Structures are given as structure tokens and as C-alpha cells.
Amino acid sequence: MTPGNNGASTPEDDDPFGYLYADGQANGAQPPSGGYGYPNSVNRVRPVGTRQYGAPQGQAAPPQQGAYGQPQGAYGQPNAHYAAPETFPGGGGPGAPQQPSGHGGGGGRRGPNTKGLLIGAVAVVAAVVIGIAVAMTSSGTDDDKSGDEAGGDPTPTQSQSTDPSPSASDDDAEKEVDLPSADAKAMRLGGPASLASDVEGAESDGGVYVANLNQPGASVTWTVNGIPEDGLYTLFTTYSAAGEDQSMTLTVNGKEFGSKLNLGNFAQAEDGDFAKGWTKTYAWPTLNKGTNTITLSCTDGDKCDVLLDQFSLKKGQVKN
């Protein structure tokens, strides 16, 4: 018996790592029996290169469990995390090809369900749009009801066609219709002025007109009632002139108008042809509300060879 070796079951056999050394193996030291996970098994260190991962050679290794109970590994191959380097083809050296760690098969994690998220987002947007449309429709219905309850048609919008509101000129036209006018018979004559009806074309009742105005002192005066308000008015005078243009003095409420009343031969009638010389002129006097007097007279320097037919008024400054 050699020193340090006292036979079997001696203290040196108690060395749990004796099987790792050459003298221990020569003395019959054996690695501990049992497998991982079994009773009485001891996880002891083994010689480098002797440990095998998985089942013994010639037996199929049980499949490893992956996520959700599926075998671990890509496309049915053993998972690289549970195989020793020497089990790879070519010895598992540093230059050996590596197995791709993809997410294929049942063992990989599934990515987020982007299609479901997109469908959900579209559904939310559609719900919001429908809600807005319903709200707008309800609001329009409520407005219509409120208009009906008020006792009349709702106020028209810009898109609805409505009759144009009366303009200022329309209002003036209505007032002009109500303003008075005077035929030759209604005028007060002064001096040699007189009524006549020999020349055709006068518009006054019965074709009557004022003649003999071509002498100084002759005049016609119209007392007009019913002026609605103070302001500017247009005085129209219907007359007949033949040959040369004429002009006479116009007086309003006792005051001479700013200039002579122009009685031109606008009809271009030949001298003496008064039947073809009927025409119209105008002036813009300021009148008072109520009663006013308008006088047309022949004074020194005037040309008064005309036949006077009518007077009429319009509100404002107009020309026809």
C-alpha cells in the first residue's frame, strides 16, 4: 500500500472531485450517479468535454417548452440556448455558422396586432364624423322648429332667393306719384296772359294751355299744397317753343330763383310751328313743407314767346 493510499473507502475517496484526476480514476473513482432533477442527484463538476446536454446519444431529446406551451426553437430545431457548443455542426467552434434566432414557428413571440389597431382607429374616426353630422342635422331641425313657433317663416338665408328690398329711388318714386301737379286751368294768370286751345298737342285737360306770355308783366302762378317735407324738389314745366330758345323768370315763395328758367327749343320746331314744339324743362328749387307758390313771369330781358301747358313736381334732384 502506497503512502497516501490506504485502500478503498479510505478518506481520500471522500474527495468528490477525485474522478477528475488521473490517480483518482486509477483508484476507481466514479462520478456521482443520478440525473438532473432526480432524487439523490448531486450536481457535480465533470471533466471538460464529457458533459452532454440533452438526452444520451442515440435517443431523441425531449422538446423544450417555449412561449404559450409550444416547443422552443426555430422551425422545429433544438434551441441553441440549450445545446452545448460541441453539438453544433463542425465542432461548434468560433467560426462555425450560427443558427438564426428568428421568431418563426410556435416558439417566438408574436408582434403587436397593428392591423387590429388600425381598424380600431378608423372606427373611432368614423364614429366622431357621424356624431358631428347628427349634431348639425339636429341643430338645423331645431332652428326650423323655433322659426315656426315664432309665428312666421324663418328668416331667409343668403342662399335663398328673396325679392329685393325697395331702394331709395323706389321710395322716391312712390312719393313722386303723390306729389301734386297742375294743368293750365289751375294756374292763376297775371297781366295779358290768357287760356287758349287752338294749337294741338297740349297735355292739359281739354288741350288747354296759357298763351300771350310774350309781353312784360305776363305771368302764371301755381299755389301748390301738400309738400311732405322741406327739401330739394324738381319742378317740371311742359311748354312749346318754336324758332329761338326762350327764358323766363322763376320765383319760388316770393324769392327769385337763382337763374332764368331755360325754355329752349329742344324739339327743333320751325319758327311759328308751335304744334311741333311741345317739350319739357326742369329746375331744382327748395320747397317748404305744406304750401308753396311758384311763379313764372316775363320781365325785362326775358324771351317769353312760349305756350305753357303744365307744372309737376318730383322729390329730389332728377332730370326726368
Tab-separated table of C-alpha atoms in Angstrom:
chain	number	residue	atom	x	y	z
A	1	MET	CA	0.000	0.000	0.000
A	2	THR	CA	1.491	3.271	-1.037
A	3	PRO	CA	1.704	6.246	1.213
A	4	GLY	CA	-1.419	8.330	0.979
A	5	ASN	CA	-3.361	5.391	-0.408
A	6	ASN	CA	-4.895	3.317	2.314
A	7	GLY	CA	-7.188	1.270	0.089
A	8	ALA	CA	-10.795	1.581	-0.890
A	9	SER	CA	-13.227	3.565	1.221
A	10	THR	CA	-10.392	5.484	2.734
A	11	PRO	CA	-10.613	9.236	3.375
A	12	GLU	CA	-9.164	10.148	0.001
A	13	ASP	CA	-12.166	8.554	-1.577
A	14	ASP	CA	-14.235	11.186	0.120
A	15	ASP	CA	-12.895	13.740	-2.307
A	16	PRO	CA	-15.915	14.482	-4.516
A	17	PHE	CA	-13.663	15.637	-7.297
A	18	GLY	CA	-11.303	12.612	-7.280
A	19	TYR	CA	-12.661	11.297	-10.539
A	20	LEU	CA	-11.307	14.420	-12.207
A	21	TYR	CA	-7.696	13.446	-11.581
A	22	ALA	CA	-5.637	10.628	-13.137
A	23	ASP	CA	-4.712	8.956	-9.823
A	24	GLY	CA	-8.338	9.148	-8.700
A	25	GLN	CA	-9.545	7.491	-11.849
A	26	ALA	CA	-6.814	4.808	-11.452
A	27	ASN	CA	-8.156	4.068	-7.986
A	28	GLY	CA	-11.663	3.579	-9.341
A	29	ALA	CA	-13.227	6.973	-8.510
A	30	GLN	CA	-16.554	7.378	-10.334
A	31	PRO	CA	-18.649	10.408	-10.989
A	32	PRO	CA	-21.789	10.595	-8.915
A	33	SER	CA	-24.821	8.744	-10.279
A	34	GLY	CA	-28.281	10.207	-10.923
A	35	GLY	CA	-29.561	12.803	-13.308
A	36	TYR	CA	-30.589	16.350	-13.021
A	37	GLY	CA	-33.925	16.756	-11.399
A	38	TYR	CA	-33.979	13.170	-9.950
A	39	PRO	CA	-33.787	12.309	-6.238
A	40	ASN	CA	-30.376	11.890	-4.655
A	41	SER	CA	-28.695	13.565	-7.592
A	42	VAL	CA	-25.734	15.794	-6.968
A	43	ASN	CA	-24.751	18.480	-9.394
A	44	ARG	CA	-21.066	17.834	-9.541
A	45	VAL	CA	-18.407	19.159	-11.859
A	46	ARG	CA	-17.471	16.869	-14.731
A	47	PRO	CA	-14.367	16.694	-16.887
A	48	VAL	CA	-14.294	19.254	-19.640
A	49	GLY	CA	-15.777	17.883	-22.859
A	50	THR	CA	-17.501	14.892	-21.194
A	51	ARG	CA	-20.777	16.598	-20.278
A	52	GLN	CA	-23.608	16.167	-22.763
A	53	TYR	CA	-26.654	18.404	-22.860
A	54	GLY	CA	-29.925	16.743	-23.617
A	55	ALA	CA	-30.586	13.017	-23.978
A	56	PRO	CA	-27.850	10.335	-24.272
A	57	GLN	CA	-26.507	9.635	-27.708
A	58	GLY	CA	-28.944	7.681	-29.825
A	59	GLN	CA	-32.019	8.997	-28.013
A	60	ALA	CA	-34.198	11.872	-29.075
A	61	ALA	CA	-34.022	14.875	-26.820
A	62	PRO	CA	-37.334	15.900	-25.293
A	63	PRO	CA	-38.623	19.154	-26.788
A	64	GLN	CA	-38.108	22.269	-24.771
A	65	GLN	CA	-41.200	24.277	-23.869
A	66	GLY	CA	-41.403	27.762	-25.273
A	67	ALA	CA	-43.919	30.557	-25.075
A	68	TYR	CA	-47.603	29.520	-24.798
A	69	GLY	CA	-46.685	25.776	-24.394
A	70	GLN	CA	-45.121	25.385	-27.846
A	71	PRO	CA	-41.774	23.646	-28.491
A	72	GLN	CA	-38.885	26.066	-28.236
A	73	GLY	CA	-36.705	26.641	-31.274
A	74	ALA	CA	-36.831	27.978	-34.822
A	75	TYR	CA	-38.594	25.781	-37.373
A	76	GLY	CA	-38.501	22.625	-35.179
A	77	GLN	CA	-34.723	22.679	-34.440
A	78	PRO	CA	-33.301	22.348	-30.915
A	79	ASN	CA	-32.964	25.708	-29.251
A	80	ALA	CA	-29.437	26.997	-29.444
A	81	HIS	CA	-29.638	28.197	-25.844
A	82	TYR	CA	-29.851	24.622	-24.573
A	83	ALA	CA	-27.153	22.918	-26.756
A	84	ALA	CA	-23.518	22.697	-25.891
A	85	PRO	CA	-21.146	24.354	-28.368
A	86	GLU	CA	-19.644	20.972	-29.313
A	87	THR	CA	-23.044	19.749	-30.562
A	88	PHE	CA	-23.103	22.289	-33.434
A	89	PRO	CA	-22.058	21.030	-36.862
A	90	GLY	CA	-18.311	21.359	-37.387
A	91	GLY	CA	-17.484	21.210	-33.697
A	92	GLY	CA	-19.152	24.446	-32.574
A	93	GLY	CA	-16.003	26.481	-32.908
A	94	PRO	CA	-15.913	30.219	-33.104
A	95	GLY	CA	-16.012	30.095	-36.897
A	96	ALA	CA	-18.983	27.724	-37.080
A	97	PRO	CA	-22.113	29.079	-38.719
A	98	GLN	CA	-24.669	30.392	-36.287
A	99	GLN	CA	-28.300	29.423	-36.336
A	100	PRO	CA	-30.579	32.372	-36.938
A	101	SER	CA	-32.739	33.225	-33.967
A	102	GLY	CA	-35.900	34.130	-35.799
A	103	HIS	CA	-39.422	34.389	-34.486
A	104	GLY	CA	-40.756	31.646	-36.777
A	105	GLY	CA	-42.596	28.591	-35.516
A	106	GLY	CA	-44.588	28.402	-32.367
A	107	GLY	CA	-41.744	29.319	-30.021
A	108	GLY	CA	-41.255	33.007	-30.967
A	109	ARG	CA	-43.133	35.990	-29.511
A	110	ARG	CA	-45.848	37.480	-31.647
A	111	GLY	CA	-45.628	41.153	-32.602
A	112	PRO	CA	-48.311	43.772	-31.890
A	113	ASN	CA	-51.547	43.428	-33.817
A	114	THR	CA	-51.123	46.562	-35.935
A	115	LYS	CA	-53.964	45.629	-38.253
A	116	GLY	CA	-56.384	45.492	-35.340
A	117	LEU	CA	-55.137	48.845	-34.028
A	118	LEU	CA	-55.618	50.446	-37.461
A	119	ILE	CA	-59.161	49.111	-37.770
A	120	GLY	CA	-59.959	50.424	-34.279
A	121	ALA	CA	-58.616	53.894	-35.105
A	122	VAL	CA	-60.659	54.068	-38.320
A	123	ALA	CA	-63.778	53.048	-36.392
A	124	VAL	CA	-63.227	55.825	-33.821
A	125	VAL	CA	-62.798	58.489	-36.553
A	126	ALA	CA	-65.931	57.278	-38.342
A	127	ALA	CA	-67.921	57.456	-35.096
A	128	VAL	CA	-66.769	61.052	-34.471
A	129	VAL	CA	-67.719	62.145	-38.026
A	130	ILE	CA	-71.152	60.542	-37.737
A	131	GLY	CA	-71.702	62.232	-34.373
A	132	ILE	CA	-70.863	65.666	-35.792
A	133	ALA	CA	-73.188	65.144	-38.769
A	134	VAL	CA	-76.039	64.107	-36.485
A	135	ALA	CA	-75.461	67.144	-34.243
A	136	MET	CA	-75.525	69.548	-37.192
A	137	THR	CA	-78.704	67.980	-38.568
A	138	SER	CA	-80.399	68.213	-35.199
A	139	SER	CA	-79.358	71.846	-34.833
A	140	GLY	CA	-80.866	72.742	-38.235
A	141	THR	CA	-84.110	70.975	-37.314
A	142	ASP	CA	-84.336	72.857	-34.023
A	143	ASP	CA	-83.817	76.184	-35.807
A	144	ASP	CA	-86.647	75.393	-38.236
A	145	LYS	CA	-88.948	74.496	-35.371
A	146	SER	CA	-88.104	77.664	-33.470
A	147	GLY	CA	-88.881	79.732	-36.570
A	148	ASP	CA	-92.255	78.036	-36.978
A	149	GLU	CA	-93.108	78.525	-33.312
A	150	ALA	CA	-92.403	82.228	-33.626
A	151	GLY	CA	-95.424	82.505	-35.876
A	152	GLY	CA	-93.931	83.000	-39.300
A	153	ASP	CA	-91.467	81.845	-41.884
A	154	PRO	CA	-87.859	81.650	-40.724
A	155	THR	CA	-85.518	84.423	-41.732
A	156	PRO	CA	-84.231	83.643	-45.239
A	157	THR	CA	-80.556	82.869	-45.562
A	158	GLN	CA	-78.227	84.163	-48.223
A	159	SER	CA	-78.714	81.033	-50.289
A	160	GLN	CA	-82.472	81.597	-50.501
A	161	SER	CA	-83.876	83.851	-53.199
A	162	THR	CA	-85.906	86.775	-51.891
A	163	ASP	CA	-87.461	89.789	-53.504
A	164	PRO	CA	-85.108	92.792	-53.452
A	165	SER	CA	-85.854	95.313	-50.751
A	166	PRO	CA	-87.190	98.653	-52.023
A	167	SER	CA	-84.354	101.045	-52.784
A	168	ALA	CA	-84.283	104.739	-52.022
A	169	SER	CA	-85.194	105.525	-55.624
A	170	ASP	CA	-88.284	103.294	-55.327
A	171	ASP	CA	-89.363	105.179	-52.219
A	172	ASP	CA	-88.854	108.454	-54.042
A	173	ALA	CA	-90.929	107.183	-56.941
A	174	GLU	CA	-93.812	106.382	-54.597
A	175	LYS	CA	-93.629	109.867	-53.102
A	176	GLU	CA	-93.391	111.423	-56.537
A	177	VAL	CA	-96.680	109.820	-57.509
A	178	ASP	CA	-98.364	111.508	-54.555
A	179	LEU	CA	-96.900	114.934	-55.267
A	180	PRO	CA	-99.313	117.386	-56.898
A	181	SER	CA	-99.296	118.672	-60.485
A	182	ALA	CA	-101.240	121.449	-62.209
A	183	ASP	CA	-102.830	121.954	-65.642
A	184	ALA	CA	-103.075	125.373	-67.245
A	185	LYS	CA	-106.652	125.779	-65.975
A	186	ALA	CA	-105.480	125.547	-62.319
A	187	MET	CA	-102.979	128.383	-62.623
A	188	ARG	CA	-103.566	131.993	-61.680
A	189	LEU	CA	-102.881	134.242	-64.648
A	190	GLY	CA	-101.402	137.717	-64.478
A	191	GLY	CA	-101.107	140.597	-66.971
A	192	PRO	CA	-102.022	139.776	-70.596
A	193	ALA	CA	-101.693	136.009	-70.098
A	194	SER	CA	-104.762	134.022	-71.176
A	195	LEU	CA	-106.014	130.481	-71.828
A	196	ALA	CA	-106.227	129.033	-75.332
A	197	SER	CA	-106.618	125.680	-77.096
A	198	ASP	CA	-106.033	126.470	-80.784
A	199	VAL	CA	-102.633	124.705	-81.022
A	200	GLU	CA	-102.807	120.960	-80.793
A	201	GLY	CA	-100.516	118.850	-78.640
A	202	ALA	CA	-101.065	120.218	-75.132
A	203	GLU	CA	-101.391	117.522	-72.432
A	204	SER	CA	-103.595	119.517	-70.062
A	205	ASP	CA	-107.271	118.660	-69.733
A	206	GLY	CA	-109.077	119.628	-72.943
A	207	GLY	CA	-105.800	120.600	-74.609
A	208	VAL	CA	-105.927	123.978	-72.854
A	209	TYR	CA	-102.697	125.980	-72.426
A	210	VAL	CA	-101.601	129.506	-71.367
A	211	ALA	CA	-100.861	131.939	-74.205
A	212	ASN	CA	-99.847	135.589	-74.593
A	213	LEU	CA	-96.883	135.295	-72.228
A	214	ASN	CA	-94.537	137.161	-74.585
A	215	GLN	CA	-95.307	140.570	-73.092
A	216	PRO	CA	-93.720	142.128	-69.966
A	217	GLY	CA	-95.896	141.708	-66.896
A	218	ALA	CA	-97.473	138.447	-68.080
A	219	SER	CA	-97.253	135.633	-65.542
A	220	VAL	CA	-98.689	132.351	-64.276
A	221	THR	CA	-98.694	131.353	-60.583
A	222	TRP	CA	-99.225	127.893	-59.146
A	223	THR	CA	-100.143	127.553	-55.472
A	224	VAL	CA	-99.098	124.045	-54.576
A	225	ASN	CA	-100.300	122.278	-51.448
A	226	GLY	CA	-99.262	119.011	-49.848
A	227	ILE	CA	-95.459	119.226	-49.908
A	228	PRO	CA	-94.485	116.386	-47.476
A	229	GLU	CA	-91.266	117.912	-46.120
A	230	ASP	CA	-88.700	120.624	-46.588
A	231	GLY	CA	-86.063	119.927	-49.160
A	232	LEU	CA	-84.980	119.940	-52.762
A	233	TYR	CA	-87.537	119.147	-55.432
A	234	THR	CA	-87.582	119.044	-59.217
A	235	LEU	CA	-90.077	121.354	-60.948
A	236	PHE	CA	-91.037	120.150	-64.455
A	237	THR	CA	-92.565	122.625	-66.909
A	238	THR	CA	-94.257	121.418	-70.129
A	239	TYR	CA	-94.365	124.071	-72.868
A	240	SER	CA	-93.973	124.719	-76.583
A	241	ALA	CA	-91.237	126.853	-78.193
A	242	ALA	CA	-90.595	127.419	-81.896
A	243	GLY	CA	-87.624	129.109	-83.551
A	244	GLU	CA	-85.292	130.695	-80.984
A	245	ASP	CA	-84.671	129.440	-77.451
A	246	GLN	CA	-86.624	131.275	-74.727
A	247	SER	CA	-86.085	132.003	-70.982
A	248	MET	CA	-88.302	133.456	-68.224
A	249	THR	CA	-88.003	134.447	-64.560
A	250	LEU	CA	-88.871	131.821	-61.939
A	251	THR	CA	-89.919	132.905	-58.425
A	252	VAL	CA	-90.418	130.444	-55.508
A	253	ASN	CA	-92.233	131.650	-52.382
A	254	GLY	CA	-91.640	135.279	-53.359
A	255	LYS	CA	-87.916	134.852	-53.995
A	256	GLU	CA	-86.407	134.862	-57.443
A	257	PHE	CA	-84.778	131.559	-58.365
A	258	GLY	CA	-81.031	131.685	-58.916
A	259	SER	CA	-81.192	131.784	-62.703
A	260	LYS	CA	-83.644	132.144	-65.531
A	261	LEU	CA	-85.746	129.122	-66.392
A	262	ASN	CA	-84.345	127.761	-69.653
A	263	LEU	CA	-87.158	127.242	-72.194
A	264	GLY	CA	-85.110	126.058	-75.159
A	265	ASN	CA	-86.462	124.824	-78.497
A	266	PHE	CA	-85.454	121.242	-77.738
A	267	ALA	CA	-87.960	119.885	-80.255
A	268	GLN	CA	-86.227	121.817	-83.056
A	269	ALA	CA	-89.541	123.222	-84.247
A	270	GLU	CA	-89.556	125.773	-87.059
A	271	ASP	CA	-90.354	129.362	-86.192
A	272	GLY	CA	-94.114	129.670	-85.550
A	273	ASP	CA	-94.732	125.879	-85.647
A	274	PHE	CA	-95.822	125.544	-82.014
A	275	ALA	CA	-97.743	122.332	-82.676
A	276	LYS	CA	-94.376	120.562	-83.126
A	277	GLY	CA	-92.535	122.469	-80.373
A	278	TRP	CA	-94.004	120.785	-77.282
A	279	THR	CA	-91.219	119.772	-74.883
A	280	LYS	CA	-90.208	119.857	-71.214
A	281	THR	CA	-87.638	121.573	-68.982
A	282	TYR	CA	-86.798	121.420	-65.275
A	283	ALA	CA	-85.396	123.364	-62.296
A	284	TRP	CA	-84.371	122.314	-58.757
A	285	PRO	CA	-85.988	124.687	-56.266
A	286	THR	CA	-86.068	124.267	-52.469
A	287	LEU	CA	-89.624	123.960	-51.164
A	288	ASN	CA	-91.123	124.095	-47.689
A	289	LYS	CA	-93.353	121.538	-46.096
A	290	GLY	CA	-97.018	122.325	-46.757
A	291	THR	CA	-97.960	125.175	-49.146
A	292	ASN	CA	-95.664	126.923	-51.643
A	293	THR	CA	-96.132	129.393	-54.506
A	294	ILE	CA	-94.338	129.061	-57.846
A	295	THR	CA	-94.492	131.921	-60.369
A	296	LEU	CA	-93.228	132.067	-63.966
A	297	SER	CA	-93.189	135.642	-65.298
A	298	CYS	CA	-91.937	137.689	-68.225
A	299	THR	CA	-89.655	140.509	-67.084
A	300	ASP	CA	-87.286	142.877	-68.825
A	301	GLY	CA	-84.613	140.998	-70.756
A	302	ASP	CA	-86.619	137.761	-70.878
A	303	LYS	CA	-87.696	135.930	-74.034
A	304	CYS	CA	-91.236	134.787	-73.365
A	305	ASP	CA	-92.685	133.582	-76.705
A	306	VAL	CA	-93.908	130.203	-75.375
A	307	LEU	CA	-97.144	128.340	-74.743
A	308	LEU	CA	-97.349	126.992	-71.140
A	309	ASP	CA	-99.021	123.595	-70.613
A	310	GLN	CA	-98.371	122.052	-67.148
A	311	PHE	CA	-96.406	122.138	-63.882
A	312	SER	CA	-95.411	118.994	-61.925
A	313	LEU	CA	-93.055	118.033	-59.067
A	314	LYS	CA	-90.741	115.177	-58.069
A	315	LYS	CA	-88.837	114.662	-54.851
A	316	GLY	CA	-85.122	115.326	-55.022
A	317	GLN	CA	-82.944	116.389	-57.941
A	318	VAL	CA	-83.818	114.370	-61.013
A	319	LYS	CA	-83.929	115.028	-64.730
A	320	ASN	CA	-86.932	113.081	-65.924
